[in-house]
CSV table of C-alpha atoms in Angstrom, one decimal:
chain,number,residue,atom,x,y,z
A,1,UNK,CA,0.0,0.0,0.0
A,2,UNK,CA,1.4,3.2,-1.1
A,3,UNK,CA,1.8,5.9,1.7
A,4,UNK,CA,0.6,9.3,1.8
A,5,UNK,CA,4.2,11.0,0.9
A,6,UNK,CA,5.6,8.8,-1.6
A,7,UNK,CA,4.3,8.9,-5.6
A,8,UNK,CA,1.1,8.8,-6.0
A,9,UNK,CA,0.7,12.3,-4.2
A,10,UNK,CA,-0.5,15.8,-5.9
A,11,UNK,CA,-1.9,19.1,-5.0
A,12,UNK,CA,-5.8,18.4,-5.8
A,13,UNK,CA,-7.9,15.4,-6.3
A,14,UNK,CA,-11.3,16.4,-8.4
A,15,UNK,CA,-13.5,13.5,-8.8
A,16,UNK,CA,-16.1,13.7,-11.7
A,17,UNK,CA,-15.5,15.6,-15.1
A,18,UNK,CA,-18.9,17.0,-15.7
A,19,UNK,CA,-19.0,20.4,-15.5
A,20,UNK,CA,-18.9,21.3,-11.8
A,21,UNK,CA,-15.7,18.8,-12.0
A,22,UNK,CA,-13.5,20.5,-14.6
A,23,UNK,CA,-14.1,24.2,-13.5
A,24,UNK,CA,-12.9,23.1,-10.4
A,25,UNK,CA,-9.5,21.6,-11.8
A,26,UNK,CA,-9.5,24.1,-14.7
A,27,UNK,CA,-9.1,27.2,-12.2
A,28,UNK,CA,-6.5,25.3,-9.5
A,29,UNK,CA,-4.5,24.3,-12.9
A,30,UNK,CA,-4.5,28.0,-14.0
A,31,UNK,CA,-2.6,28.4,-10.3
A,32,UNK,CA,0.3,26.9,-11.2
A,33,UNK,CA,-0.8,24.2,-9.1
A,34,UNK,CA,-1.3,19.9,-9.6
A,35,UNK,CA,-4.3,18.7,-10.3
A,36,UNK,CA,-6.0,15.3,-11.1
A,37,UNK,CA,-9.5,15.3,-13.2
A,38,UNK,CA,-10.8,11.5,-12.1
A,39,UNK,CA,-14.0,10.7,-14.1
A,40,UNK,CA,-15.4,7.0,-13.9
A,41,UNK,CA,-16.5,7.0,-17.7
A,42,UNK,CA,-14.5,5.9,-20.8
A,43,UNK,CA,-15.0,10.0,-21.8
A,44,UNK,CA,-16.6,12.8,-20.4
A,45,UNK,CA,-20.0,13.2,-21.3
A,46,UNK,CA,-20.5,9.6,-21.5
A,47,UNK,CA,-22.6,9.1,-18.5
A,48,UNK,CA,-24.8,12.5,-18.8
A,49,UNK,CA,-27.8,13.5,-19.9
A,50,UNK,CA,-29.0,16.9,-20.2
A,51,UNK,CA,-31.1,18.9,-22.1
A,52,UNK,CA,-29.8,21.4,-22.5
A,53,UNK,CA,-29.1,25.0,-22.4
A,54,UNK,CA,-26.0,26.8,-20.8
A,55,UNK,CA,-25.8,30.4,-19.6
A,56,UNK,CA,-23.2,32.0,-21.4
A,57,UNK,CA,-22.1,34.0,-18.6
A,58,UNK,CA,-20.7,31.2,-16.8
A,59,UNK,CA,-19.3,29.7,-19.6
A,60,UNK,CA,-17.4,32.8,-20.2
A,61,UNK,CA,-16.0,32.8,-16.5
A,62,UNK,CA,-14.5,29.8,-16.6
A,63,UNK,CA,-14.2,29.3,-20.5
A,64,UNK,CA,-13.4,32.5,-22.3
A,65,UNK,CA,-13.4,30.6,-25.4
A,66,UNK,CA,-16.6,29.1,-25.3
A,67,UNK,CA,-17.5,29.9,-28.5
A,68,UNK,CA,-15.3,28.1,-30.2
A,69,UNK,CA,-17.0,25.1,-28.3
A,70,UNK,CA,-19.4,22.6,-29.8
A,71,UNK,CA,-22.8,24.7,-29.8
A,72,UNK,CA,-25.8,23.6,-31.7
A,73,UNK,CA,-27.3,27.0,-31.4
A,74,UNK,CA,-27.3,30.2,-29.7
A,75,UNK,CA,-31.0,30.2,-27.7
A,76,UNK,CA,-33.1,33.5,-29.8
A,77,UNK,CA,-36.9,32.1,-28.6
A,78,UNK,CA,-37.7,31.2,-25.0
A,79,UNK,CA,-41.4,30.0,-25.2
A,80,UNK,CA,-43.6,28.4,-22.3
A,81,UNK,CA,-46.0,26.2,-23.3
A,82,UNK,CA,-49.3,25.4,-21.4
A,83,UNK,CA,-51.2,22.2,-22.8
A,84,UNK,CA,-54.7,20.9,-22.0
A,85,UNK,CA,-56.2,17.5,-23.3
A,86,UNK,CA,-55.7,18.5,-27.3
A,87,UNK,CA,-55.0,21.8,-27.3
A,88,UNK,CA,-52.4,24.5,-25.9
A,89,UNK,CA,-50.9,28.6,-25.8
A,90,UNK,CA,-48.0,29.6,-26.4
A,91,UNK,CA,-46.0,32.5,-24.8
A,92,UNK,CA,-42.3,33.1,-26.5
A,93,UNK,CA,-39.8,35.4,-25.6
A,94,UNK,CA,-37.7,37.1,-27.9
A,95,UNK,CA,-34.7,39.9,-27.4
A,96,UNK,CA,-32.0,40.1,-30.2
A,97,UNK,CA,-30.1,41.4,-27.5
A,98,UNK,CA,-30.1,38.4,-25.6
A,99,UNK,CA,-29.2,36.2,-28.7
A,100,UNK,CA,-26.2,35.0,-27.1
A,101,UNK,CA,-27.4,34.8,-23.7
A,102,UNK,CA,-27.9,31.3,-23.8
A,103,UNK,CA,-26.5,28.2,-26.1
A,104,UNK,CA,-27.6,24.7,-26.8
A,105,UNK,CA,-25.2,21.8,-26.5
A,106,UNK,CA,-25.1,18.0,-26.5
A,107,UNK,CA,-23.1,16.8,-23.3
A,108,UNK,CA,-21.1,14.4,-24.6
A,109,UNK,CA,-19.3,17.1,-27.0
A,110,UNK,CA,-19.5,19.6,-24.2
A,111,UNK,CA,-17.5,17.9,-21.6
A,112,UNK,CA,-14.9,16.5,-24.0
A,113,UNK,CA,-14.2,19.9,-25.1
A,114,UNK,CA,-14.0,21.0,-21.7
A,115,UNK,CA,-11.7,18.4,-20.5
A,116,UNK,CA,-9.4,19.2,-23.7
A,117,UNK,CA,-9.2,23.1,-22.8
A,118,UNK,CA,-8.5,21.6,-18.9
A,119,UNK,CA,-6.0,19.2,-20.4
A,120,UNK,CA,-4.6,22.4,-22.3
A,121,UNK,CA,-4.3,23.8,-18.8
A,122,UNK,CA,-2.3,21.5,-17.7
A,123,UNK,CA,-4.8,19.2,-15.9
A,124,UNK,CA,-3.7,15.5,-15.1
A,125,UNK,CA,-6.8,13.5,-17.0
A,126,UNK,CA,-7.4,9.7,-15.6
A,127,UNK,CA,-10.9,8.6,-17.3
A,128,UNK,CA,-12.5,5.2,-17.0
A,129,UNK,CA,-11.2,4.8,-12.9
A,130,UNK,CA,-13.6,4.6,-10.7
A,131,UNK,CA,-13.4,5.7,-7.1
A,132,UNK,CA,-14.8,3.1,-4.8
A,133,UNK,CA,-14.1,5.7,-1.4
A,134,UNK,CA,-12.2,8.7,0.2
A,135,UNK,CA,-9.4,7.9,1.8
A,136,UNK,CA,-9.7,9.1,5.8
A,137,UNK,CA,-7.3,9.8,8.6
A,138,UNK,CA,-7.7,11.1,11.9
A,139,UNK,CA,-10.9,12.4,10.1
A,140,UNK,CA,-9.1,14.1,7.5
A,141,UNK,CA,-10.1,13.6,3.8
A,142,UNK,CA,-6.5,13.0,2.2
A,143,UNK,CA,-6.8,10.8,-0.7
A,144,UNK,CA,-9.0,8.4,-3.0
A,145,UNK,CA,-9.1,4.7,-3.3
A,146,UNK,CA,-9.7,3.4,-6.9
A,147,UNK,CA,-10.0,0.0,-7.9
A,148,UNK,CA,-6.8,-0.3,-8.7
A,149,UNK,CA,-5.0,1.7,-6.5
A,150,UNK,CA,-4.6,4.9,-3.7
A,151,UNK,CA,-3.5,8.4,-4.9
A,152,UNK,CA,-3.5,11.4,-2.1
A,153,UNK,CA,-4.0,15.2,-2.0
A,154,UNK,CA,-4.2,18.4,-0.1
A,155,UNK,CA,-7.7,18.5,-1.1
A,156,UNK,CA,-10.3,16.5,-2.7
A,157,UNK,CA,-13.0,18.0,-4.7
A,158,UNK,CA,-16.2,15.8,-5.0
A,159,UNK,CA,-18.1,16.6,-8.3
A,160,UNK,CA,-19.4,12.8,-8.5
A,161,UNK,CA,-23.1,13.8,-9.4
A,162,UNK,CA,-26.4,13.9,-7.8
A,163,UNK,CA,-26.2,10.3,-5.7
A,164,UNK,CA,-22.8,11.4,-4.7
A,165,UNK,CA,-21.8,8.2,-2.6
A,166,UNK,CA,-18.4,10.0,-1.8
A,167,UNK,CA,-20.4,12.6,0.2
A,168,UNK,CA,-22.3,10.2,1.8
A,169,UNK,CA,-19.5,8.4,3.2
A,170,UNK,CA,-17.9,11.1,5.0
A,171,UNK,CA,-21.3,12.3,6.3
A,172,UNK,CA,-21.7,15.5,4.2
A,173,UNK,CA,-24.9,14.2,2.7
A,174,UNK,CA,-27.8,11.7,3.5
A,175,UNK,CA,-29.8,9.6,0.9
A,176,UNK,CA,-32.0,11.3,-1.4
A,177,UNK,CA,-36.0,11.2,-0.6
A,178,UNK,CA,-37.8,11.1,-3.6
A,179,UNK,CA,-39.6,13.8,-2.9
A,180,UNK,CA,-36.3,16.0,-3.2
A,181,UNK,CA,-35.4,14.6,-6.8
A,182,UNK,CA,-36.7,14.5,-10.2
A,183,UNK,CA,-37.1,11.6,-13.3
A,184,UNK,CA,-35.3,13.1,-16.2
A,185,UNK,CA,-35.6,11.1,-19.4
A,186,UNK,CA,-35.5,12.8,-22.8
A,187,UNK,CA,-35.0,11.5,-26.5
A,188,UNK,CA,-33.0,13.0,-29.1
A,189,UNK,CA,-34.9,12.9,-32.6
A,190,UNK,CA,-33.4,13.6,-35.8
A,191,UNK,CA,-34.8,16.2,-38.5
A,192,UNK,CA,-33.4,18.4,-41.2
A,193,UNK,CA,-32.1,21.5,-40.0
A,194,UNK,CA,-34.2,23.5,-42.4
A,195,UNK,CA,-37.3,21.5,-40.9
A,196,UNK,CA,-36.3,22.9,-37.5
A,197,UNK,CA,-36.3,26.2,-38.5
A,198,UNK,CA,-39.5,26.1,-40.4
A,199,UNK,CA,-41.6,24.4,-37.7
A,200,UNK,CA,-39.8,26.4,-34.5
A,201,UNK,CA,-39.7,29.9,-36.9
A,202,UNK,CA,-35.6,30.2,-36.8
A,203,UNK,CA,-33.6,32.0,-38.6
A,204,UNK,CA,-29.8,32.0,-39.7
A,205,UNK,CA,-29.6,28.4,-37.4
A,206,UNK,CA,-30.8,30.1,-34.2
A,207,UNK,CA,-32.3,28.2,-31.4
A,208,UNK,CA,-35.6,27.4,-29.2
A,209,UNK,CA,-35.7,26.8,-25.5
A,210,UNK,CA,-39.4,25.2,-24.6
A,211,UNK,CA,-40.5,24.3,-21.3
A,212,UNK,CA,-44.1,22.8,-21.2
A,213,UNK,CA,-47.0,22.4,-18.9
A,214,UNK,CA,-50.5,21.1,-18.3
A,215,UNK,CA,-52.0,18.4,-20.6
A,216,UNK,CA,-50.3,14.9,-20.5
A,217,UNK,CA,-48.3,16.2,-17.7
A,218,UNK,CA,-51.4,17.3,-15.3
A,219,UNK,CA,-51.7,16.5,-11.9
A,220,UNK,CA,-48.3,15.7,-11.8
A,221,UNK,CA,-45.1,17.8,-10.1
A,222,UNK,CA,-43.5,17.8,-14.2
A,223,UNK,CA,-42.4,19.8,-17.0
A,224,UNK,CA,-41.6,19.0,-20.2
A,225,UNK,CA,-38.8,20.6,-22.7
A,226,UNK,CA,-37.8,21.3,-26.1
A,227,UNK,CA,-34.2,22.3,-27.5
A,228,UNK,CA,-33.6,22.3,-30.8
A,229,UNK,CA,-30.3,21.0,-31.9
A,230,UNK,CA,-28.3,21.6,-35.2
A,231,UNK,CA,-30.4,18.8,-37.3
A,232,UNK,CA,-32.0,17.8,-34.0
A,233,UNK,CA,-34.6,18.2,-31.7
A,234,UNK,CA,-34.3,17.1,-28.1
A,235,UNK,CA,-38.2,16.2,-26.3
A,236,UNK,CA,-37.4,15.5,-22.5
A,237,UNK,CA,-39.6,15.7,-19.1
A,238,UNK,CA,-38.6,16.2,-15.3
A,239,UNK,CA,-40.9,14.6,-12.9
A,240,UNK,CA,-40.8,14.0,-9.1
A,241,UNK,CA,-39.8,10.8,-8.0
A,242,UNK,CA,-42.5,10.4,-5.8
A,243,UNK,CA,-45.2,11.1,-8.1
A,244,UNK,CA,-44.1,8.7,-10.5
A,245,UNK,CA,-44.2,6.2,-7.0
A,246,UNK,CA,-47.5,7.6,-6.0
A,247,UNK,CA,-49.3,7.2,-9.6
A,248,UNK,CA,-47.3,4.0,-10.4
A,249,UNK,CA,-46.5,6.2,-13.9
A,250,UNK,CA,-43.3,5.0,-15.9
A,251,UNK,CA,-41.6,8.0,-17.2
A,252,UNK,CA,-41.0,6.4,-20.7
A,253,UNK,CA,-44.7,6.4,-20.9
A,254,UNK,CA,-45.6,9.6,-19.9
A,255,UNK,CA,-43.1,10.9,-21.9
A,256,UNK,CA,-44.9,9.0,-24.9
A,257,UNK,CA,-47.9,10.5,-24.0
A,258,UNK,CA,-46.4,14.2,-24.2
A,259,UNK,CA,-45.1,13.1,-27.8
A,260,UNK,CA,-48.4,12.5,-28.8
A,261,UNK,CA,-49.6,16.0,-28.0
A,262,UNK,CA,-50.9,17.7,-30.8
A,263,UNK,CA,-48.1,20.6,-30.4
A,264,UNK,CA,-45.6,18.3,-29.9
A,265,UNK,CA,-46.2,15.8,-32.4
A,266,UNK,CA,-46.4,18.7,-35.0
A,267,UNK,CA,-43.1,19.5,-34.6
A,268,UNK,CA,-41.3,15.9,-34.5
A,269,UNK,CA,-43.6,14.4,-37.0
A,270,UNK,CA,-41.3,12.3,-39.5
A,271,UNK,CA,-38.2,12.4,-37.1
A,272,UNK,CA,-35.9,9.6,-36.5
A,273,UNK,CA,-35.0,8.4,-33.0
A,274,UNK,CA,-31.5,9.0,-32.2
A,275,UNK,CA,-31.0,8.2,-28.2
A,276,UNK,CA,-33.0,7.6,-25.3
A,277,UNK,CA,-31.7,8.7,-21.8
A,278,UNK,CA,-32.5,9.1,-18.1
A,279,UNK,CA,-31.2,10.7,-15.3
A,280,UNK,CA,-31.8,11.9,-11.9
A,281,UNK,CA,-31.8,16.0,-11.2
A,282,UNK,CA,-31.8,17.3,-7.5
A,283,UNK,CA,-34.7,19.2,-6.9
A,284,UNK,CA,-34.7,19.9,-3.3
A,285,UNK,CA,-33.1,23.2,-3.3
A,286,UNK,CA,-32.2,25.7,-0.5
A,287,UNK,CA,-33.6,23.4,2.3
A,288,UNK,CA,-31.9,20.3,0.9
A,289,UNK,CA,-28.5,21.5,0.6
A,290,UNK,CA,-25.9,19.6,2.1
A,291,UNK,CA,-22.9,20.4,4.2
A,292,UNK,CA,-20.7,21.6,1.9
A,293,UNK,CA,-17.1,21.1,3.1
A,294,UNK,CA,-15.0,18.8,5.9
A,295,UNK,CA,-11.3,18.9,6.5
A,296,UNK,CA,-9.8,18.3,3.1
A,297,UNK,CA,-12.7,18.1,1.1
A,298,UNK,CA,-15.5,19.9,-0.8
A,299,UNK,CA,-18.6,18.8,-2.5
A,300,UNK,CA,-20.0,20.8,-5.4
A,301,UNK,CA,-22.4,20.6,-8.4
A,302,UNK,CA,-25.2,18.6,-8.4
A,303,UNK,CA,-23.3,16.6,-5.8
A,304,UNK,CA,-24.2,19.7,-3.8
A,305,UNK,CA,-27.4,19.6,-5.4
A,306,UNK,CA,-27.0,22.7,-6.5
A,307,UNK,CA,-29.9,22.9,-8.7
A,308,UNK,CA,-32.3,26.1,-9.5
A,309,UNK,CA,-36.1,23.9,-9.6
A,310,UNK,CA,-37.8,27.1,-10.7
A,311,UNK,CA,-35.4,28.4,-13.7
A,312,UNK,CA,-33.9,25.2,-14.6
A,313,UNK,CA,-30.6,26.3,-13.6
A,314,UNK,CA,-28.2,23.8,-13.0
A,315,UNK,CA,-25.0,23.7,-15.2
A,316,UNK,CA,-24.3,27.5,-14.6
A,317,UNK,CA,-24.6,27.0,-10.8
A,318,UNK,CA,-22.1,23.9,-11.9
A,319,UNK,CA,-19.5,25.3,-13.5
A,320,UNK,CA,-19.3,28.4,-11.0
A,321,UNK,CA,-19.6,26.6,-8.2
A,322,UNK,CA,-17.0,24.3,-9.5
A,323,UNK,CA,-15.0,27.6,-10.3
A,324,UNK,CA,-15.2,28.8,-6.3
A,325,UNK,CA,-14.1,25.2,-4.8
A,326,UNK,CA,-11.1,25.4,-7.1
A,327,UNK,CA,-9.9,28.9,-6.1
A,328,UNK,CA,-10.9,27.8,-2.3
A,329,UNK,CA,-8.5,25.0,-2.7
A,330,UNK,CA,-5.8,27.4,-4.4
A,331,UNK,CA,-6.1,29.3,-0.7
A,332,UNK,CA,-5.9,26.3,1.4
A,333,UNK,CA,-2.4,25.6,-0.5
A,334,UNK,CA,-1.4,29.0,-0.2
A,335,UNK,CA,-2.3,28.5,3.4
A,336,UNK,CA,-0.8,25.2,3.8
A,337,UNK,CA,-3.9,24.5,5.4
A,338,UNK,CA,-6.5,22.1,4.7
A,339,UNK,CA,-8.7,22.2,7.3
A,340,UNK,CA,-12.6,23.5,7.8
A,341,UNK,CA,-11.5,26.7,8.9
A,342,UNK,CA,-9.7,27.5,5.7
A,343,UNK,CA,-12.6,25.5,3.4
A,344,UNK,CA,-15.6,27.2,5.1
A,345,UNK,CA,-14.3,30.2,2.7
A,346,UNK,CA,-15.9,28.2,-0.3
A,347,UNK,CA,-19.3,28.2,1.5
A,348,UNK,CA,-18.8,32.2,1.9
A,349,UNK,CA,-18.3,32.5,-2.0
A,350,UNK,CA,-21.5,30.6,-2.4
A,351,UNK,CA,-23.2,32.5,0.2
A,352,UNK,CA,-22.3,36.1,-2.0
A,353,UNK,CA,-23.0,34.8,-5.4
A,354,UNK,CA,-26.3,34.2,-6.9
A,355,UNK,CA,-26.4,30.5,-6.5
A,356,UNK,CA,-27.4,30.8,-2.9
A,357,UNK,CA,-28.9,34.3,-3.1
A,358,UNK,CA,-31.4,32.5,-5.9
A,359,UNK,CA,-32.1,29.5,-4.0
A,360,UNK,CA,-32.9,31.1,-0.5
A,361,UNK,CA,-35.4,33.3,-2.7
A,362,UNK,CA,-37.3,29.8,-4.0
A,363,UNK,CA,-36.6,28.0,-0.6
A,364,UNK,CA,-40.3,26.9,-0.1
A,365,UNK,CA,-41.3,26.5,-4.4
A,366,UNK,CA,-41.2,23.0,-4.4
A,367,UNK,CA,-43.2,22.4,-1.3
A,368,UNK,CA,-45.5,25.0,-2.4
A,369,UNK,CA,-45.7,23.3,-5.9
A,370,UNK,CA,-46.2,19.7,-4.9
A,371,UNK,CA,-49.2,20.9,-2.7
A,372,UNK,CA,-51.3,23.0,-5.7
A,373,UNK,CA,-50.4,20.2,-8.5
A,374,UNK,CA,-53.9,19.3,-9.4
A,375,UNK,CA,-54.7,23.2,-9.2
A,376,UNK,CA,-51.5,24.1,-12.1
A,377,UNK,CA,-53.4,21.3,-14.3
A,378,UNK,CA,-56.9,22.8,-13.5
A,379,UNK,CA,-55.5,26.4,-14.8
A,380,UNK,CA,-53.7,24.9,-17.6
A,381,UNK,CA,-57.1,23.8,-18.6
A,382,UNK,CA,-59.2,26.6,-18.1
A,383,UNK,CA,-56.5,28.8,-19.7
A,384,UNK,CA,-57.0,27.0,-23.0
A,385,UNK,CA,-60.7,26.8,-22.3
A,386,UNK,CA,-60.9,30.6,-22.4
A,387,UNK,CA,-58.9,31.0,-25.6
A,388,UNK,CA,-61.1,28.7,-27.2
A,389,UNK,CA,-63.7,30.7,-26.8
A,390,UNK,CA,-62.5,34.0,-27.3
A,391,UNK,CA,-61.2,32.8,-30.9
A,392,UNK,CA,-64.1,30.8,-31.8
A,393,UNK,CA,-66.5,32.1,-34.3
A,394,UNK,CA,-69.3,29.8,-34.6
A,395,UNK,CA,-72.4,32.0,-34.6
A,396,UNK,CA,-73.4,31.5,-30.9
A,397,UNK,CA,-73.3,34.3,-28.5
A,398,UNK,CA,-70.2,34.6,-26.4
A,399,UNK,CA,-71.9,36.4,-23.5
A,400,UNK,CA,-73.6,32.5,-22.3
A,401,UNK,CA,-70.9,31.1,-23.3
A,402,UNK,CA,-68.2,33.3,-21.1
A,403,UNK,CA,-70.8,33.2,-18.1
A,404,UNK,CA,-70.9,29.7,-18.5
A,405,UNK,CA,-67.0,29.5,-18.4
A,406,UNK,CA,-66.7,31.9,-15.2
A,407,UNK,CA,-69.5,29.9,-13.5
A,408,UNK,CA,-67.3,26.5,-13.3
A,409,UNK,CA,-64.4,28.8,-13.0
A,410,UNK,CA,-65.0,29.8,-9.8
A,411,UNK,CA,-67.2,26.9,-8.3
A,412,UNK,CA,-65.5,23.7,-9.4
A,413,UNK,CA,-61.5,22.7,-8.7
């Protein structure tokens, strides 16, 4: 067994390349410091699924070349979309000064990337090892055990995803309830990119960010979503755990069932499948949040489940949390000291930045959500009730009709 101060020794230890993981070695590699990227899959990417849109501003902070990465498209239309049985409304959002707000990407082309800039860096890349447990002395965090072999470090950086088993072990976290977690599954469904832009009104290969409620999706705790790839549209769903328990519902199905909406079966019609994929997503927020460092180690990412419910923010407060642990860690070696009281300064940064400001604000949204369920598929309903009638000429009197409407409106929920 290899000791502590013999070879297999470096400054950091980051475990998990997604993108909490490699902003974290990316920023203690640009301190002239060594670090180690572990990441269990034969490539980044290859165990991720995701949407998905990232925030350019955080991409920018810890990537100022990000444009030269793999995007599908920059984001130009936001739309919400609110579904009944057969029919929906449509609310989009467009800014041409926001145009490069937000990009689309395909994780598996995303994280490589990432890990080449890091690699570029001068990060220490080991894919395909996975880490069976944290090494612990004297209740100290000061290495990783593989199952091959032990390496050590000042500090270990946990980025290991939302079932983090590493935090678990050294008490930071506890199991996930259901209740705290969504079902993501999403498919990825091929169509000509001039099909795309006809059917989602792009121009000049632009992009769509959808999120959907109502409909197939009623009287559950879900959303659905839409991005629109290069030649590619990705259809996807988040549901709670628990519903999908309580109302014995497989996600595949439900998600078949939001296919076969009219507005959403409009726009894949003729597509070819390319991937099915599932994934959990921490939805706990503020109240959930684990503790966030011990004596040589922090937790960060989803890991930290670090996860915006209400704005589907999750890679941003990645890739800048990721960012913070990594300058953190570049103070503890300054320091030579690894302890708490030097890695309690990560949980300040958090505590200034907008991660934590933004989920203290929506601390009590899911709760509040998960109660009023049936009453966000009731309005979805009666929303598209109301447009029906106010659009439909059919030479009958709207006055009964729109008394009729605010009768039930008001009397039955």
């Amino acid at each position: 067994m290899l000791q502590e101060n013999q070879q297999n020794k470096t400054d950091v230890i980051v475990v998990g390349a997604g993108p909490a993981g490699v902003s974290a070695a990316v920023t203690v590699a640009r301190g002239s410091k060594n670090v180690v990227l572990v990441e269990r899959g034969n490539f980044a990417g290859a165990k991720n699924m995701y949407g998905g849109v990232i925030y350019s501003h955080a991409a920018q902070e810890v990537f100022p070349n990000y444009k030269e990465s793999p995007i599908e498209r920059f984001v130009s239309t936001h739309s919400y979309v609110i579904m009944s049985e057969n029919d929906s409304t449509i609310v989009s959002y467009k800014n041409p000064a926001h145009n490069e707000n937000a990009f689309i990407i395909t994780r598996a082309n995303w994280d490589k990337w990432c890990v080449e800039q890091a690699i570029k860096e001068g990060v220490y890349y080991a894919p395909n090892t996975l880490v069976k447990e944290l090494i612990v002395k004297e209740g100290k965090v000061i290495g990783i055990r593989t199952d091959v072999e032990e390496y050590y470090a000042d500090v270990v950086i946990i980025a290991d995803g939302v079932n983090s088993l590493l935090a678990k072990q050294i008490g930071l976290r506890k199991d996930i309830k259901p209740k705290n977690v969504f079902m993501g599954v999403k498919e990825v469904i091929k169509l000509p990119s001039e099909v795309i832009d006809q059917r989602f009104g792009l121009i000049n290969q632009t992009g769509c960010a959808m999120e959907l409620v109502g409909g197939p999706l009623k009287d559950l705790f879900a959303m659905g979503i839409i991005y629109t790839n290069k030649d590619s549209v990705a259809v996807g769903l988040g549901v709670a755990l628990e519903d999908l328990k309580n109302n014995k519902t497989k996600p595949y199905e439900l998600l078949e069932k939001m296919k076969k909406h009219p507005f959403v079966s409009d726009l894949i019609q003729d597509g070819e499948l390319l991937e099915y994929s599932a994934h959990l997503i921490p939805e706990g927020g503020y109240n959930c949040l684990p503790k966030l460092y011990t004596d040589g180690a922090m937790v960060t990412g989803d890991a930290a489940m670090l996860v915006n419910n209400v704005h589907f923010e999750g890679t941003n407060f990645a890739m800048i949390s990721g960012k913070y642990a990594g300058e953190t860690a570049l103070e503890a070696l300054a320091k030579n000291d690894f302890s708490q009281n030097i890695l309690c300064l990560y949980k300040k940064k958090l505590d200034n930045s907008f991660i934590l400001k933004d989920l203290r604000t929506y601390k009590n949204v899911v709760k509040t959500l998960t109660e009023r369920t049936n009453s966000i598929g009731y309005y979805s309903n009666k929303l598209n009730e109301f447009l029906e009638i106010f659009t439909t000429a059919d030479g009958v009197e709207k006055k009964g009709k729109f008394q009729k409407f605010a009768k039930h409106f008001f009397t039955k929920r």
